[in-house]
XYZ file of C-alpha atoms in Angstrom:
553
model
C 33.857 7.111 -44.625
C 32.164 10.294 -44.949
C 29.898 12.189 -47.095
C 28.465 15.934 -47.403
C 26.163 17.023 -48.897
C 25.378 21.006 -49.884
C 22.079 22.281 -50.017
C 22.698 25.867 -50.747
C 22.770 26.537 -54.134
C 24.980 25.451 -56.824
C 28.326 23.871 -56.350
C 31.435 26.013 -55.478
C 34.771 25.562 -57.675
C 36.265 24.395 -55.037
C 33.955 21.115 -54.929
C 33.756 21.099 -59.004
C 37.830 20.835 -58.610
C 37.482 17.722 -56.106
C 34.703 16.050 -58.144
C 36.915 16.318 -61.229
C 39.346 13.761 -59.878
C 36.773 10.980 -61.082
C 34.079 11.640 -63.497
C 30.549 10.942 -62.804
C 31.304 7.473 -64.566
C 33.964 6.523 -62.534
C 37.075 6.514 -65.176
C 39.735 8.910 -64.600
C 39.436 12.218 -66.784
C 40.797 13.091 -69.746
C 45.059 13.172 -69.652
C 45.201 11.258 -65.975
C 46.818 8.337 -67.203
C 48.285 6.135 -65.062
C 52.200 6.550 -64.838
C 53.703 3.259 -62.823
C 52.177 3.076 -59.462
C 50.739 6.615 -59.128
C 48.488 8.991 -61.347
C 49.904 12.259 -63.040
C 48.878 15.682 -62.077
C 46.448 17.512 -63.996
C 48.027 20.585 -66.138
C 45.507 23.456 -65.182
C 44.054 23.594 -68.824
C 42.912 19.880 -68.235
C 41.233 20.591 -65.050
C 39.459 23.110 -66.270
C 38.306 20.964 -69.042
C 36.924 18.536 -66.783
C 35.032 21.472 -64.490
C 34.132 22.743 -67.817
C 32.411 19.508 -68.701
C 31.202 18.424 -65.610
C 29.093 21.748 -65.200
C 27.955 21.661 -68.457
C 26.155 18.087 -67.680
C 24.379 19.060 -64.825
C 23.202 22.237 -66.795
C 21.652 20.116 -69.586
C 20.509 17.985 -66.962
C 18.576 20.937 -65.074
C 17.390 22.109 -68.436
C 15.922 17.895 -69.181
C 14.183 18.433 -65.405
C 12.797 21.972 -66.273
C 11.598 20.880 -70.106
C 10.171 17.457 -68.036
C 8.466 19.503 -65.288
C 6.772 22.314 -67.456
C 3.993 21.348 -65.865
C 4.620 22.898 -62.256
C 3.947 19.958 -60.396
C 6.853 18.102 -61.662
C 9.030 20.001 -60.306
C 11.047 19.989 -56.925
C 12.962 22.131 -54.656
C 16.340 21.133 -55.006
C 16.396 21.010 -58.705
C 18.200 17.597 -58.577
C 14.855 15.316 -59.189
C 15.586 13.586 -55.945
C 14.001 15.222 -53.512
C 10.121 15.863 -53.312
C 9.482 16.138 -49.836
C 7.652 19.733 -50.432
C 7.697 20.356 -54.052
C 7.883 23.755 -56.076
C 4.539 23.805 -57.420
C 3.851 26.997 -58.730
C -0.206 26.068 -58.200
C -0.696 25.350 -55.114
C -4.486 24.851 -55.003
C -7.011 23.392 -57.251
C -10.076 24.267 -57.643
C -11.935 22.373 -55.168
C -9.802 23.911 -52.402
C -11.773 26.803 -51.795
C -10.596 29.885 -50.949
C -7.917 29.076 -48.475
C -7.980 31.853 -45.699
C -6.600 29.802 -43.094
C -3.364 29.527 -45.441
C -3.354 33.533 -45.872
C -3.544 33.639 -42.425
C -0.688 31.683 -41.472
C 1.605 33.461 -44.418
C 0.910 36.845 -43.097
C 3.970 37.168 -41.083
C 6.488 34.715 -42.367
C 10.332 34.791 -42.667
C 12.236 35.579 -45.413
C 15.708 34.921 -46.305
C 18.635 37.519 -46.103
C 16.439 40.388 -44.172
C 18.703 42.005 -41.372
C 16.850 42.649 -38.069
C 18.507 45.921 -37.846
C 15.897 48.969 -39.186
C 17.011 52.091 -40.653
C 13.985 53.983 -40.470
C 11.969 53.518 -37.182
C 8.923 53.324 -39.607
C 9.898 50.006 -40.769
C 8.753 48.548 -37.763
C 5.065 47.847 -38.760
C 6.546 46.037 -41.900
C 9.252 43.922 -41.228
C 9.251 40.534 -41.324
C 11.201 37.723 -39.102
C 14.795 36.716 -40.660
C 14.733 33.131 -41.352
C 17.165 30.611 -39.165
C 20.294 29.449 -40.521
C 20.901 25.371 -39.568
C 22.989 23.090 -40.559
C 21.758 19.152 -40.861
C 24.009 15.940 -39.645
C 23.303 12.895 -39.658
C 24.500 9.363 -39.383
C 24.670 6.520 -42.300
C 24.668 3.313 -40.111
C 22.038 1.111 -42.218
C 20.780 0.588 -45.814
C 22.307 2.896 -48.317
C 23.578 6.168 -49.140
C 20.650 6.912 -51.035
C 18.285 5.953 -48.133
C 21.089 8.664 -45.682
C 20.246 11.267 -48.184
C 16.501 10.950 -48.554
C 16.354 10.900 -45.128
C 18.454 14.279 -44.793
C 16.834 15.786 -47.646
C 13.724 15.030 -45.662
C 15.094 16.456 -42.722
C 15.984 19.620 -44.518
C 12.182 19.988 -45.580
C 11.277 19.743 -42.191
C 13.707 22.640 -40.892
C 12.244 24.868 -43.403
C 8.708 24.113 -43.253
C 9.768 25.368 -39.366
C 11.258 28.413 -40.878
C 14.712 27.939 -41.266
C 17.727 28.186 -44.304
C 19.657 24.797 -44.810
C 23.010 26.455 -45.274
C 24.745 23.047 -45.581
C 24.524 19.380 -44.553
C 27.002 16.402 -43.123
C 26.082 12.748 -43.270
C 28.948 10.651 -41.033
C 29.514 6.805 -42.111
C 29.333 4.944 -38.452
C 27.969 1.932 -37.030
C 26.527 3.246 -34.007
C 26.210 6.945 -32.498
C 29.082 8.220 -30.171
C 27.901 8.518 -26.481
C 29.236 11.870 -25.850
C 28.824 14.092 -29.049
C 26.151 11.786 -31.402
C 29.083 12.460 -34.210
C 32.641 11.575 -33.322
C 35.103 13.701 -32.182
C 36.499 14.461 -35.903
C 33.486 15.217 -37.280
C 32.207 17.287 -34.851
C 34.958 19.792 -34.993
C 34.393 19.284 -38.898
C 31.043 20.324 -38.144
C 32.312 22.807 -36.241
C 34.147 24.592 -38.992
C 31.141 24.133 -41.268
C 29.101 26.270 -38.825
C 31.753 28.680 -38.216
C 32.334 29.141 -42.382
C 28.413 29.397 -43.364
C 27.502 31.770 -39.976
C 25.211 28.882 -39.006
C 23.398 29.449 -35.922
C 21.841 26.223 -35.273
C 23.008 22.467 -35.959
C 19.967 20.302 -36.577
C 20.950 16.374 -36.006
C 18.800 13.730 -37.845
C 18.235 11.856 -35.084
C 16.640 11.812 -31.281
C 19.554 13.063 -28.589
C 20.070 12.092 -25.260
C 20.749 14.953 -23.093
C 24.193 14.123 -22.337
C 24.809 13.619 -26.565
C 23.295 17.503 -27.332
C 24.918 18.995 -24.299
C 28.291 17.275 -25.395
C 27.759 18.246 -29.158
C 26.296 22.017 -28.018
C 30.465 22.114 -26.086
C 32.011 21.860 -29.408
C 30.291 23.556 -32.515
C 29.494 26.684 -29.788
C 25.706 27.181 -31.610
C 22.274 25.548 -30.235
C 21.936 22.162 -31.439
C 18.346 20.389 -31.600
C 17.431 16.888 -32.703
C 14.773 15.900 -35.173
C 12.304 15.329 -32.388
C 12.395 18.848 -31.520
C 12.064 19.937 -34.749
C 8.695 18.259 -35.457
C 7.754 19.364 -31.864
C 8.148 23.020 -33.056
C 6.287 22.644 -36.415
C 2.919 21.107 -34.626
C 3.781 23.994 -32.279
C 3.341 26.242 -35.027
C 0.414 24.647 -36.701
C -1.974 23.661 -34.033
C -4.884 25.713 -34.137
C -7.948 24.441 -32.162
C -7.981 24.096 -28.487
C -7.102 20.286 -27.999
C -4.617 20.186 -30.688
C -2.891 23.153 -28.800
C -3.119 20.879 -25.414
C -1.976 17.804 -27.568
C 1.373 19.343 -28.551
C 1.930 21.004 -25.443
C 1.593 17.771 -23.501
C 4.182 16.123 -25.870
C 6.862 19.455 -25.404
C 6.589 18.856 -21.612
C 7.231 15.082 -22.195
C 10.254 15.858 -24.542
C 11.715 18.821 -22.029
C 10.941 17.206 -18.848
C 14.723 14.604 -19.029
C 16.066 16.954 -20.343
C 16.014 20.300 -17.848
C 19.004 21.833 -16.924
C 20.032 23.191 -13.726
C 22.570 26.560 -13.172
C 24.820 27.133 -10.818
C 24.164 30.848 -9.329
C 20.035 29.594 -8.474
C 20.594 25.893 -7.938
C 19.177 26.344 -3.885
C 15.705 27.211 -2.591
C 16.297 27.193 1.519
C 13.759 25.943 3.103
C 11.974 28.291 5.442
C 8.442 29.223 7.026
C 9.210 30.999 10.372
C 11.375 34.181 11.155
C 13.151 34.491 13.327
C 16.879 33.673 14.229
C 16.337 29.896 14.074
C 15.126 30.294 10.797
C 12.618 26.913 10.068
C 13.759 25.357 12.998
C 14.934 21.628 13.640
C 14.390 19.803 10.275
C 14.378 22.800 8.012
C 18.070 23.384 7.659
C 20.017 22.430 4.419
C 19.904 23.031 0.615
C 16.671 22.387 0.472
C 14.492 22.477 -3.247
C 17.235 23.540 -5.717
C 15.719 25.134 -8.956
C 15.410 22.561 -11.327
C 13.431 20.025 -9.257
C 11.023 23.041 -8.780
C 11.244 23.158 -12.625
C 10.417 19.663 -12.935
C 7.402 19.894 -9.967
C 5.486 22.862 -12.312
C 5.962 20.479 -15.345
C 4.241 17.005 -13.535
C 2.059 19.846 -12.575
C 1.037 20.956 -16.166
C 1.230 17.994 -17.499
C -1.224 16.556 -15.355
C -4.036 18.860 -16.301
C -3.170 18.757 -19.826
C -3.753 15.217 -19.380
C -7.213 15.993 -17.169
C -7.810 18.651 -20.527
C -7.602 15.970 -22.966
C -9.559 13.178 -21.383
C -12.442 15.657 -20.948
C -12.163 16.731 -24.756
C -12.440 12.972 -25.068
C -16.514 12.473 -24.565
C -17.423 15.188 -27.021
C -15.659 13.041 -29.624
C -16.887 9.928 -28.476
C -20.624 11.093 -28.703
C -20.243 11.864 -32.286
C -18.934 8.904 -32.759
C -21.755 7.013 -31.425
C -24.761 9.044 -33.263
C -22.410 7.809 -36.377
C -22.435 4.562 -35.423
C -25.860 4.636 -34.157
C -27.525 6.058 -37.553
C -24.886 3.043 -39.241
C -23.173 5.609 -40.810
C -19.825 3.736 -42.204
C -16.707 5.883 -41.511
C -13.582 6.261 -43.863
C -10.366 7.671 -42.600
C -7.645 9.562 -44.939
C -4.060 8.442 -43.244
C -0.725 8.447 -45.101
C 2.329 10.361 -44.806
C 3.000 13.894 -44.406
C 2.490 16.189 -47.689
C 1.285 13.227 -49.476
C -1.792 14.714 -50.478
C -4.606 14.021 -47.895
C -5.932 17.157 -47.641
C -6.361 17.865 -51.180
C -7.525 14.591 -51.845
C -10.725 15.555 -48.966
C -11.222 18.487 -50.960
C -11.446 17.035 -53.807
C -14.021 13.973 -52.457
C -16.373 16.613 -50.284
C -15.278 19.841 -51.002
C -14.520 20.437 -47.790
C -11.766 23.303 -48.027
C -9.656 22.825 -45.664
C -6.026 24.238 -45.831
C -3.738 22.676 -48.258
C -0.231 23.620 -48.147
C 2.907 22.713 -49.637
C 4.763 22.121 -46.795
C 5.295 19.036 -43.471
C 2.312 18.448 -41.237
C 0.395 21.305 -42.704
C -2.799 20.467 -41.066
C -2.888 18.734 -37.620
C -6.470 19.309 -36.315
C -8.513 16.319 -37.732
C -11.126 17.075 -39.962
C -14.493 14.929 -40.518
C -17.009 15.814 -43.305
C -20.059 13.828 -45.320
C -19.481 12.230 -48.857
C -22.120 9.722 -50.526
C -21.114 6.959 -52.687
C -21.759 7.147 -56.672
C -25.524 5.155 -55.699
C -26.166 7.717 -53.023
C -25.205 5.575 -49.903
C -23.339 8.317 -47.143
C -20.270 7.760 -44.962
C -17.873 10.039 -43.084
C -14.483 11.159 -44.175
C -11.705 11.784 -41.400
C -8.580 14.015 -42.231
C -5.765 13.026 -39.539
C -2.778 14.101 -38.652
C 0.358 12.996 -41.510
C 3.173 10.791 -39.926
C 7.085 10.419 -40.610
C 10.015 8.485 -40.080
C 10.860 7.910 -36.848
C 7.580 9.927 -35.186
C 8.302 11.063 -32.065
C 6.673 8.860 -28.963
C 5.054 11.290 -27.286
C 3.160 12.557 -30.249
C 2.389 9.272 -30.948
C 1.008 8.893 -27.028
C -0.585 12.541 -27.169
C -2.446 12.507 -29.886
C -3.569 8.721 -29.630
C -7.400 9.944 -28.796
C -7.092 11.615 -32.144
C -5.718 8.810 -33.530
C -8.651 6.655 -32.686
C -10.604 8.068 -35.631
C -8.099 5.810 -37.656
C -7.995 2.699 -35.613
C -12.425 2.672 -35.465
C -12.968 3.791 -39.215
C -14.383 1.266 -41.437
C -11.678 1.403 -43.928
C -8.428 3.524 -43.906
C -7.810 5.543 -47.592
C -3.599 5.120 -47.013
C -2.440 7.895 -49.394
C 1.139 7.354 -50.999
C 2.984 10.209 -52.862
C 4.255 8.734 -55.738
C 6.419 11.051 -56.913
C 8.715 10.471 -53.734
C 11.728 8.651 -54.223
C 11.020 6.548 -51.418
C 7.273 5.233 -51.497
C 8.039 1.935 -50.122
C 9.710 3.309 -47.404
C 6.598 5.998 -46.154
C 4.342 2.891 -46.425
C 6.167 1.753 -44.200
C 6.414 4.097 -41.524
C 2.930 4.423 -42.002
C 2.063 1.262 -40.943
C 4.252 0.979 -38.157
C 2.321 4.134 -36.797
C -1.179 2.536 -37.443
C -0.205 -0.950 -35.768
C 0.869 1.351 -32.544
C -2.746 2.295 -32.257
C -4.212 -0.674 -33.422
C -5.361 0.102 -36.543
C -3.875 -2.619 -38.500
C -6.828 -4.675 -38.913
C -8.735 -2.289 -40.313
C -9.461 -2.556 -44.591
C -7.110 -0.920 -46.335
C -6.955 0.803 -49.603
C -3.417 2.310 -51.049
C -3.865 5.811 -52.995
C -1.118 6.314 -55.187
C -1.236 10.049 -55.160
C 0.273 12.286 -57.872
C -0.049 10.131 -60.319
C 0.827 13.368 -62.673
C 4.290 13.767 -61.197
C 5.455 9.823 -60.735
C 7.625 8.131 -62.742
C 5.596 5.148 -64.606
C 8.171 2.650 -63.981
C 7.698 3.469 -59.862
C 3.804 3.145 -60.398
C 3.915 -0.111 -61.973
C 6.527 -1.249 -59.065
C 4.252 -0.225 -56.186
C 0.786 -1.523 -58.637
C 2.588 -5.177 -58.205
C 3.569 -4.598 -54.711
C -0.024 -3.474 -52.951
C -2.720 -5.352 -55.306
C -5.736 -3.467 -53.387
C -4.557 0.147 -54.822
C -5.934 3.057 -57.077
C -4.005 5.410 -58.868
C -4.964 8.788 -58.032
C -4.256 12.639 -58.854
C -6.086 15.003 -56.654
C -4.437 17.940 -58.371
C -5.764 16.815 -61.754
C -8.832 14.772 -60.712
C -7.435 11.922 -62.688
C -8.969 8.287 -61.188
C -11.102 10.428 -58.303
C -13.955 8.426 -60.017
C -12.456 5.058 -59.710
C -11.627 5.867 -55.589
C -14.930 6.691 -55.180
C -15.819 3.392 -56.763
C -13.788 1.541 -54.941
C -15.240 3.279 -51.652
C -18.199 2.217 -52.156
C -17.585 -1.159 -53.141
C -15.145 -1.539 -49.162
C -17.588 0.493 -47.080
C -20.198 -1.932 -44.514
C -22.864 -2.327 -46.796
C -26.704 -3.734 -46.015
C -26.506 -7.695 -46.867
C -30.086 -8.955 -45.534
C -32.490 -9.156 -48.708
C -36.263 -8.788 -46.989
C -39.610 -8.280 -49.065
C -41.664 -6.158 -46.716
C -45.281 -5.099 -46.355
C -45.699 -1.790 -44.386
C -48.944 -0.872 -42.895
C -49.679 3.036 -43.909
C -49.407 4.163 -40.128
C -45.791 2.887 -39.705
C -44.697 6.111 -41.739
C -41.691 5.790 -39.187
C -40.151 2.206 -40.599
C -40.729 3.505 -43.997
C -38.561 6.424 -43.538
C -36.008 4.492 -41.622
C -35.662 2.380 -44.821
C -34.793 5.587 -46.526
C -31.259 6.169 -44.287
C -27.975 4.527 -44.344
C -29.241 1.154 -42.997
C -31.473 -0.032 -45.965
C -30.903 0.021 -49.911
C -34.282 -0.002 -51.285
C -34.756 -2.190 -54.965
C -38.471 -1.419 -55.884
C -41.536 0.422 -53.983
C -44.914 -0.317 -54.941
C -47.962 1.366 -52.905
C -50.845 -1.720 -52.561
C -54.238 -1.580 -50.793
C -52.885 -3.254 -47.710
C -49.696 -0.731 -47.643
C -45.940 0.221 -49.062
C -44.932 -3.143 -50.871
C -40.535 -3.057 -50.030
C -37.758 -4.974 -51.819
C -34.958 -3.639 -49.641
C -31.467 -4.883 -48.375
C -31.055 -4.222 -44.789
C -28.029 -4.406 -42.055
C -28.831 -7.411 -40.112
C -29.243 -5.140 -37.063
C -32.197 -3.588 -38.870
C -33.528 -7.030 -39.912
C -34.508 -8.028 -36.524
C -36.981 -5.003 -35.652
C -38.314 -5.545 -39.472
C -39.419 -9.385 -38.379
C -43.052 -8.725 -38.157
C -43.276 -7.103 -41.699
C -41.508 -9.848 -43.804
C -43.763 -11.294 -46.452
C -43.322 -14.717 -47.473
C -44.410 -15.429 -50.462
């Protein structure tokens, strides 16, 4: 059993004409009755009935969608309601997101779709802009439903353009497991391989992770570059790392990803092994093929990757010393984590005002980001930004940007944001977690944050309210329930529990102002004779060194 599925545009005649053997309820059409064992043909009036029909439904149905979404955050991409993996909000930003410069920054020189690389005025150089790639998607239905294939391909498709790519066209193969040689069998591939050929595809994007033999195989037959999904999201933190140990983060994980999967050539396979001149050459020892080109290859990347590595772990202290004046100063630490383009961003601008770059697009923002925020009684904490996850994240991001990670897995409590408006919630929880008990992060507090609450369906809400009972429901677009998160926040956070009535002598000016910080709530104050009269609640840390101040009445 296969499926396709188009992503370029409306549907051709060609496909209306095929979907009109069944409508969309499953009964045959209009004057296909059943004559003994086999159906009549169509006359071509009554086909073109049917196309007639058909179209006109999923024109009133765009026109429902665009009369639903006339506020622009209800609408999507693909028009179809299904897919909100980066949606077409026509405002992007609120207005707690600042002014955004990074985000001009990174749109100065972007691709476009349909611009030929070929100039006609030698002037145009200074101007033009980089023509997007064409892919096509494939992927394999093995488990759960259709619906779950096609999220996951739709998702897929996101992805390649958030990279900077056109979906031309997709191909989702019913199989139980992969092939060995080609990923896709042999059918399908050359299927594939007239799908590229027809759209002028010049890459094949599969929805999975390829072995080297499976991409070589697969590369053989459809005659354009074919890359997996783990490549894919290799590129796009490629793209978007910006500070110096996010750069040597995704550069480690490249070399991990490229290292099994070198290739060698033929015409500079051999590296003869030399050191002396003469006729003898290197002598007794030295004689043969010695290192051929790729294990060179693979000696520079070991190489590379070591110091990356060495880079990393000396980023690592700088980190860890913040940490500790946090944790010092009993500074309680939340951490925003969720999936990617579900909002986190946006939702720390909206908390602190911190503006950061918010973009409608996969793994926007990769370098964390920590900033101050006090509860609604004036008690402070941190808030961490980290990096989004997906299905099916790729190991070695997982493994090089664990030290980034560990923001998540020491944090106090973990603000898990959801987008709601995704057909799949359930399912991004879920990945979600799975990343978070990889760095051992599971046993940290949890709150859900049902995100675009403006844009979800109410039914879905209520469904994922009965599911996760620790939740709020949250719009960081619209502010709607920002109040009750903060609540909430302050009511999870490591709060002072030790009640202590205190007399402080007038020269220990230093305890008093201690009480003032993060590890004392003061009640009441009262200024006596004998010195400052306290009714505080203090962390039981604090209690001890408070001992010889305690009144008892």
């Amino acid at each position: 059993m296969t499926h396709n599925q188009h992503s370029a545009g409306p549907a051709s005649e060609k496909s209306a004409r095929e979907r009109a053997q069944h409508t969309p309820d499953g009964h045959t059409p209009d004057g296909a009755a059943a004559d003994g064992g086999g159906q009549q043909d169509l006359s071509p009036a009554d086909i073109q009935a049917v196309i007639d029909r058909i179209l006109a439904k999923e024109e009133a149905a765009k026109a429902k969608g665009a009369a639903r979404g006339a506020d622009p955050a209800t609408r999507n991409a693909l028009g179809d309601g299904k897919a909100l993996a980066i949606s077409d909000l026509v405002t992007e930003h609120g207005d707690y997101d600042g002014d955004q410069q990074d985000l001009a920054e990174r749109r100065a020189l972007r691709r476009v779709a349909g611009l030929s690389t070929e100039l006609e005025d030698v002037t145009e150089v200074e101007y033009r802009q980089l023509r997007l790639e064409r892919v096509v998607l494939a992927g394999l239905w093995s488990e759960g439903t259709l619906e779950d294939a096609e999220n996951s391909l739709r998702e897929l498709s996101a992805l390649a353009e958030t990279a900077g790519s056109e979906v031309l066209d997709g191909v989702v193969q019913r199989r139980q497991k992969p092939d060995a040689g080609t990923f896709l069998g042999s059918g399908k591939a050359l299927e594939l391989r007239d799908i590229v050929a027809a759209t002028g595809a010049d890459t094949v994007v599969v929805d999975s992770e390829l072995s080297p033999s499976q991409r070589r195989g697969l590369e053989d037959i459809v005659k354009v570059k074919v890359i997996d999904r783990t490549a894919l999201i290799l590129d796009i933190f490629a793209q978007h790392a910006k500070s110096r140990e996010g750069k040597a983060q995704v550069e480690l994980a490249q070399l991990e990803y490229l290292l099994p999967r070198l290739r060698g050539w033929g015409e500079s396979m051999s590296r003869q092994a030399g050191g002396r001149v003469g006729a003898a050459g290197g002598g007794i020892g030295s004689r043969g093929p010695g290192e051929t080109k790729i294990e060179l290859d693979r000696r520079r990347i070991r190489t590379r990757m070591a110091k990356l590595r060495r880079e990393i772990a000396g980023m690592k202290p700088a980190r860890e010393t913040k940490r500790a004046n946090r944790k010092r100063n009993e500074i309680p630490s939340v951490a925003i984590a969720g999936y990617t383009n579900a909002g986190k961003s946006s939702l720390l601008n909206r908390l602190t005002d911190a503006g950061v770059l918010v973009q409608n697009a996969l793994f926007a923002t990769l370098d964390p980001t920590v900033r101050k925020a006090e509860t609604p009684d004036g008690l402070p904490y941190t808030l961490a930004d980290t990096v989004g996850f997906v299905r099916s994240l790729p190991t070695q991001l997982v493994e090089a940007f664990r030290s980034t990670l560990e923001e998540v897995a020491d944090a106090d409590l973990i603000l898990h944001v959801v987008d709601a408006s995704h057909p799949d919630p359930e399912g991004q929880i879920a990945a979600v977690r799975q990343v978070l008990n990889d760095v051992d992060a599971r046993k940290v507090p949890e709150i859900i944050v049902l995100n675009k609450a403006d844009a979800a369906d109410p039914f879905v809400l209520e469904r994922l309210r009965q599911r996760e009972p620790r939740h709020v429901i949250v719009s960081a677009r619209t502010g709607l329930g920002i109040d009750e998160l903060k609540e909430a926040i302050s009511d999870a956070i490591p709060r002072p529990d030790v009640v202590l009535t205190l007399l402080v002598p007038y020269s220990r000016g230093d305890i008093l102002s201690r009480l003032h910080t993060s590890s004392a709530e003061i009640r009441s104050l009262e200024h006596v004779e004998a010195g400052t009269r306290v009714d505080a609640v203090v962390r039981e840390e604090f209690a001890a060194e408070l001992a010889p101040f305690v009144v008892h009445d």
